[in-house]
mmCIF file of C-alpha atoms in Angstrom:
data_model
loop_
_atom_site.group_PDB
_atom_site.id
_atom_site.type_symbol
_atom_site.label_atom_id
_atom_site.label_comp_id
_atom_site.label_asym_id
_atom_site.label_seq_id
_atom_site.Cartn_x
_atom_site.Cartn_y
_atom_site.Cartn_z
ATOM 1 C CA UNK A 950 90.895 110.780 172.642
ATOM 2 C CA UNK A 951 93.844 108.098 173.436
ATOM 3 C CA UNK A 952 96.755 110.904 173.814
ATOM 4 C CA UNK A 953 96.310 111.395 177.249
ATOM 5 C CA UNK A 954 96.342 107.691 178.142
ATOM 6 C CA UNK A 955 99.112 107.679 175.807
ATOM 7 C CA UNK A 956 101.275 110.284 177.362
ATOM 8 C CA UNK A 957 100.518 108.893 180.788
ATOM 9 C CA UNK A 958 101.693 105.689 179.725
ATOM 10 C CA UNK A 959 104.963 107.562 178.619
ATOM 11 C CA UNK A 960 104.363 106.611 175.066
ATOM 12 C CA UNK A 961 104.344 109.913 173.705
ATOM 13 C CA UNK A 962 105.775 113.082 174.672
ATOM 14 C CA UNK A 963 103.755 116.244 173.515
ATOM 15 C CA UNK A 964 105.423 119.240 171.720
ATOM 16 C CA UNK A 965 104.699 122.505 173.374
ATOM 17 C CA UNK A 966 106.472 124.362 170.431
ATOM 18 C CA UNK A 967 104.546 123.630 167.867
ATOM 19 C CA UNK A 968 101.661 125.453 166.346
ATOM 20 C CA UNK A 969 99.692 122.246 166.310
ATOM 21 C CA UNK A 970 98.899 119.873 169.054
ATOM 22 C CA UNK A 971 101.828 117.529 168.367
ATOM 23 C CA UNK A 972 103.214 114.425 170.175
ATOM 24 C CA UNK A 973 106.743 112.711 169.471
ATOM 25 C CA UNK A 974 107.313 108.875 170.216
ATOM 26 C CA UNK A 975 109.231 109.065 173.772
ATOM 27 C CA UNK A 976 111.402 106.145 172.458
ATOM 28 C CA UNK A 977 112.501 104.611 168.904
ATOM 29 C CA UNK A 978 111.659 101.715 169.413
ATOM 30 C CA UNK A 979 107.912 102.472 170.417
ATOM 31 C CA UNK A 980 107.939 104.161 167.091
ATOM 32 C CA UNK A 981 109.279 101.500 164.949
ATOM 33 C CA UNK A 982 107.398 98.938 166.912
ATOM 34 C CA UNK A 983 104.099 100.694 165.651
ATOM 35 C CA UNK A 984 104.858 101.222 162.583
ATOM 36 C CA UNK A 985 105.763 97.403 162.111
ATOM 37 C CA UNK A 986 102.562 96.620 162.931
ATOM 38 C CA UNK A 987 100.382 98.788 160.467
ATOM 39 C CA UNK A 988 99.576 97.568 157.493
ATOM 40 C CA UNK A 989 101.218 98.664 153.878
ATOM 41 C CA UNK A 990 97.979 101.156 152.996
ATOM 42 C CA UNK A 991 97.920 102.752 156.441
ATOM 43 C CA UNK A 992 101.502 103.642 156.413
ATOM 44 C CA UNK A 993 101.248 104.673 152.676
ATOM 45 C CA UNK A 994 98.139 106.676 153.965
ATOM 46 C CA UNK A 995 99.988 108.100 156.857
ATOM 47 C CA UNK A 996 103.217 109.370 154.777
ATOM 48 C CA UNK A 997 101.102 110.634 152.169
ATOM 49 C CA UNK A 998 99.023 112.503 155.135
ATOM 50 C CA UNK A 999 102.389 114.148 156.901
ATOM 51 C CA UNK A 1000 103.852 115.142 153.640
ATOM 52 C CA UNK A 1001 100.745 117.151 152.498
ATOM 53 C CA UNK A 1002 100.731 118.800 155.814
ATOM 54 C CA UNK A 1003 104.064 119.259 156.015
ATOM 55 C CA UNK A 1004 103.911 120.737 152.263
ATOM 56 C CA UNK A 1005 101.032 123.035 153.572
ATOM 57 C CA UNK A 1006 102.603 124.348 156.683
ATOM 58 C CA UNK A 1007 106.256 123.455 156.878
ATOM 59 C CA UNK A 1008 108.307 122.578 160.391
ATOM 60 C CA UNK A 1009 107.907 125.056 163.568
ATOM 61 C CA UNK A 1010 109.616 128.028 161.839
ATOM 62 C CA UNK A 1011 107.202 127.657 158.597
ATOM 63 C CA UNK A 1012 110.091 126.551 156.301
ATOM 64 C CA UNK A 1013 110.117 123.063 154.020
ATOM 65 C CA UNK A 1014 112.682 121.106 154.464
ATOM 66 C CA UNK A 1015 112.688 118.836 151.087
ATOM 67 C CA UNK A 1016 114.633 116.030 152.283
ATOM 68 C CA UNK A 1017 111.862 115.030 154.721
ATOM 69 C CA UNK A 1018 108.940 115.522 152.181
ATOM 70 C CA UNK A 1019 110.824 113.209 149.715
ATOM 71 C CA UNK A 1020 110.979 110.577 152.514
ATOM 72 C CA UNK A 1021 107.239 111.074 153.117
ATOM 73 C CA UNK A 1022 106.238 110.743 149.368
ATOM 74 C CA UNK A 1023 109.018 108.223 149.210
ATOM 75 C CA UNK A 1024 106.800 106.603 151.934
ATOM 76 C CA UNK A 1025 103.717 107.047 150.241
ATOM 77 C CA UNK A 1026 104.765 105.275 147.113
ATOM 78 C CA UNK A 1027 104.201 109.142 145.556
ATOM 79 C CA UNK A 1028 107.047 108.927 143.051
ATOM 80 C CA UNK A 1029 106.161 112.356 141.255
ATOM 81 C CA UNK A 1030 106.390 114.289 144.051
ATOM 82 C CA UNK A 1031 109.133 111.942 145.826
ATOM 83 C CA UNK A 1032 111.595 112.427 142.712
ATOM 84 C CA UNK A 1033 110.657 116.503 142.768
ATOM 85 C CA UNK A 1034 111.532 116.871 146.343
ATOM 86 C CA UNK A 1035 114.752 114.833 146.203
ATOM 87 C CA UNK A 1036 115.822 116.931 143.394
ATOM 88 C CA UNK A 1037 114.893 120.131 145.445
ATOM 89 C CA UNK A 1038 116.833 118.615 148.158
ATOM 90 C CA UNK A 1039 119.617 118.075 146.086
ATOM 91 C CA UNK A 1040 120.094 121.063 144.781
ATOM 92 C CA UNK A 1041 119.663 122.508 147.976
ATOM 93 C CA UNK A 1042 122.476 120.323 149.709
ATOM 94 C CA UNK A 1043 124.762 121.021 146.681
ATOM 95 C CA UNK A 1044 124.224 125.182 147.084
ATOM 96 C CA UNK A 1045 125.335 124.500 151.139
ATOM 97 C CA UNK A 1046 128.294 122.170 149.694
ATOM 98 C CA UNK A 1047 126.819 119.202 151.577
ATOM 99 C CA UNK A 1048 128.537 117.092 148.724
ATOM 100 C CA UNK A 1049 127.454 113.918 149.735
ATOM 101 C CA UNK A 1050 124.221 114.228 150.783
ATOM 102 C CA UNK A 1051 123.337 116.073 147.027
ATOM 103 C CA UNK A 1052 124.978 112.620 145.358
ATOM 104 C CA UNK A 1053 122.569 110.486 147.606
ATOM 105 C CA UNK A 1054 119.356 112.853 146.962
ATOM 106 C CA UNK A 1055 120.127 112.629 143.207
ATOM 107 C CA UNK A 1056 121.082 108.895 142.761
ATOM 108 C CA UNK A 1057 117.956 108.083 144.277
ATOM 109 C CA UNK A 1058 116.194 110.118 142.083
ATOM 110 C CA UNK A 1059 117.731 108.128 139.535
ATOM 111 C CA UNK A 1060 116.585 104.806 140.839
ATOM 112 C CA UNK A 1061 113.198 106.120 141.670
ATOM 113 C CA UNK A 1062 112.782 107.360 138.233
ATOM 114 C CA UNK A 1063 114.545 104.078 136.495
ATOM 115 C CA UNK A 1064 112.074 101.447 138.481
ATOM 116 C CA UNK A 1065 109.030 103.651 138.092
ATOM 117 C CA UNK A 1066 109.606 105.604 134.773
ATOM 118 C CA UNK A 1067 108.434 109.167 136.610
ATOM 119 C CA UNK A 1068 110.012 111.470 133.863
ATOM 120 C CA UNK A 1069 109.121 109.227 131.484
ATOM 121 C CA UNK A 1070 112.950 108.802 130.921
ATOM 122 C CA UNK A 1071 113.592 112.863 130.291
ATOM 123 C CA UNK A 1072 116.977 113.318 129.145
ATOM 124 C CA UNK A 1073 117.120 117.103 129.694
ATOM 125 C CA UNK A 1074 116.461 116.755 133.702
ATOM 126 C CA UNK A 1075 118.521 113.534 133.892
ATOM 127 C CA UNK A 1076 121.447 114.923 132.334
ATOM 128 C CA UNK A 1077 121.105 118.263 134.651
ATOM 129 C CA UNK A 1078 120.847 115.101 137.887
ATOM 130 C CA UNK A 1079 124.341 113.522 136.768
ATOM 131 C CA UNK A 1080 125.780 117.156 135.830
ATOM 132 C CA UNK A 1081 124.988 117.693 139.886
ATOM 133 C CA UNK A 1082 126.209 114.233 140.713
ATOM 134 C CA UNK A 1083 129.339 115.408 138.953
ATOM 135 C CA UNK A 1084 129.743 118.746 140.311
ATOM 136 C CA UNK A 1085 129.721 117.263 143.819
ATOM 137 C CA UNK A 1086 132.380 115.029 143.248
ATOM 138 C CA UNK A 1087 134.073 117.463 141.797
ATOM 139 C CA UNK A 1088 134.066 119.073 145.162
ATOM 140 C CA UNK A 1089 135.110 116.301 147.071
ATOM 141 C CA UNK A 1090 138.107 116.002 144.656
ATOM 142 C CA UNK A 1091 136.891 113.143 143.259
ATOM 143 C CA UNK A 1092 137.880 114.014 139.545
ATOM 144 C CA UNK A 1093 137.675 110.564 137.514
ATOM 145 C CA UNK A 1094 134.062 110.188 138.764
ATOM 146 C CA UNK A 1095 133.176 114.168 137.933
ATOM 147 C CA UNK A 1096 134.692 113.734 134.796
ATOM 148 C CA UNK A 1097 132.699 110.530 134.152
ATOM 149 C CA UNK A 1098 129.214 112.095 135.385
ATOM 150 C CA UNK A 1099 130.119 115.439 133.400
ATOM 151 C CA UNK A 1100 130.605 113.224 129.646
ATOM 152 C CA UNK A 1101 127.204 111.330 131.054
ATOM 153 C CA UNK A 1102 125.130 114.378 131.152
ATOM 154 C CA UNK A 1103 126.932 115.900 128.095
ATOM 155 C CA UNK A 1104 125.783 112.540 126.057
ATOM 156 C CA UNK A 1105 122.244 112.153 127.577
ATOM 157 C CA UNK A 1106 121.983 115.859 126.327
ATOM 158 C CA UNK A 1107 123.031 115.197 123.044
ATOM 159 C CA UNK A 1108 126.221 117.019 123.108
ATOM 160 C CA UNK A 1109 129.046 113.879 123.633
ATOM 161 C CA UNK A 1110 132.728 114.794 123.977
ATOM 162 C CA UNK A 1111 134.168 115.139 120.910
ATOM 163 C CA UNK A 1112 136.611 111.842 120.626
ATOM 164 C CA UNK A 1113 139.116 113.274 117.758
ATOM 165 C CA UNK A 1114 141.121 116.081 117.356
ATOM 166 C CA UNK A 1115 138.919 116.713 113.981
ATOM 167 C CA UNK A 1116 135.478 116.513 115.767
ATOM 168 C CA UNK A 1117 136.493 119.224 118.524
ATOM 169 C CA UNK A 1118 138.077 121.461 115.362
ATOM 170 C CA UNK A 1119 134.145 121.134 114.065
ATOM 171 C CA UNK A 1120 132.733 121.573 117.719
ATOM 172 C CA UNK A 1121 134.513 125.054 118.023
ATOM 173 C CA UNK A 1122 133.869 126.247 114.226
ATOM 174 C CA UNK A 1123 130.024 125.815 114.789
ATOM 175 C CA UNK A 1124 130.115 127.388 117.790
ATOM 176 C CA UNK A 1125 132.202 130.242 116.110
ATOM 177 C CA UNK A 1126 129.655 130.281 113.182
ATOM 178 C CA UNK A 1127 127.254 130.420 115.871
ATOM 179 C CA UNK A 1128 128.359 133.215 117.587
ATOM 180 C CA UNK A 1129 129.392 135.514 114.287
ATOM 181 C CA UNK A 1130 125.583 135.027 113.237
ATOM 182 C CA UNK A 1131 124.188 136.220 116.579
ATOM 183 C CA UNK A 1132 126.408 138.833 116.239
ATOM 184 C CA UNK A 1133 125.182 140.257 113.022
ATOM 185 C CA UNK A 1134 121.958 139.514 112.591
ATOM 186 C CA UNK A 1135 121.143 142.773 115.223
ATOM 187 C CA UNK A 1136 123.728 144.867 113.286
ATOM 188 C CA UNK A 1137 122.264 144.088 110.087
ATOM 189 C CA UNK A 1138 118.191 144.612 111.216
ATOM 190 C CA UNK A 1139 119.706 148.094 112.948
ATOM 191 C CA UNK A 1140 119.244 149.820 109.410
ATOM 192 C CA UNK A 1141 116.103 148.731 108.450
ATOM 193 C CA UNK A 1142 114.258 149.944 111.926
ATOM 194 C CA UNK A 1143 115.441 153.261 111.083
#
């Protein structure tokens, strides 16, 4: 076993408080200067190995923290379960009101998902992404790009803002129609169950 040459060396430090023999690079540096050095399928290898542990057994206090998974399967080139956890994340960040980091766990969700074609370009959880991206904003008191996002996400779900005066008058009688139907379609099966 190298870790006790290591931690003599001071490479390593271990981590008495975890529930696994665990070590942490003493410096940064050390730790980028090894993972330089590895090749492309060891470090794919190696993310995809810490992110099914971590998904397993979570930090010290048992809980997942998404963010770190997604830059594990990020790291393994995993983009299924890389664009999963940085929508978990996201969601996550936006029900804390950690505005910006929701926008950044969502837009690269978006670029994950438009260079590798993960969803297979699904409208439905797109649109609910830039609704998010949106809200957020909309948060920060950034209004033109909440409003933009919001019409996005209304389009990509196939309900655009109406343009004219004449397509919001039709917007609000369907809806009406809609809701009169729902309406009496229980009152008028009432009779018959009797």
């Amino acid at each position: 076993d190298l870790m006790p040459a290591l931690v003599a060396a001071e490479f390593v430090r271990p981590q008495p408080d975890q529930p696994v023999a665990s070590f942490q690079f003493k410096h940064a540096l050390t730790q980028n200067a090894v993972y330089g050095v590895m090749l492309t399928d060891q470090r794919r290898g190696l993310h995809a190995s810490v992110a099914d542990w971590y998904s397993e057994h979570g930090d010290s206090s048992g809980t997942r923290d998404d963010a770190i998974l997604a830059h594990h399967w990020q790291g393994a080139e995993r983009w299924d379960r890389a664009v999963q956890a940085l929508e978990n994340a996201g969601l996550a960040a936006l029900e804390r009101w950690a505005c910006r980091e929701a926008i950044g766990f969502f837009e690269r969700a978006q670029d994950i998902d438009d260079r590798h074609a993960v969803l297979g370009r699904a409208p439905e959880r797109r649109a609910r992404w830039l609704w998010c991206i949106g809200t957020a904003h909309y948060r920060l008191g950034r209004i033109p790009p909440a409003e933009k996002c919001g019409r996005d996400a209304l389009a990509l779900a196939g309900y655009p803002v109406p343009a004219t005066v004449a397509q919001c008058a039709l917007g609000i009688g369907r809806q009406l129609v809609v809701r009169f139907l729902r309406w009496m379609l229980p009152h008028l099966a009432a009779p018959a169950r009797n």
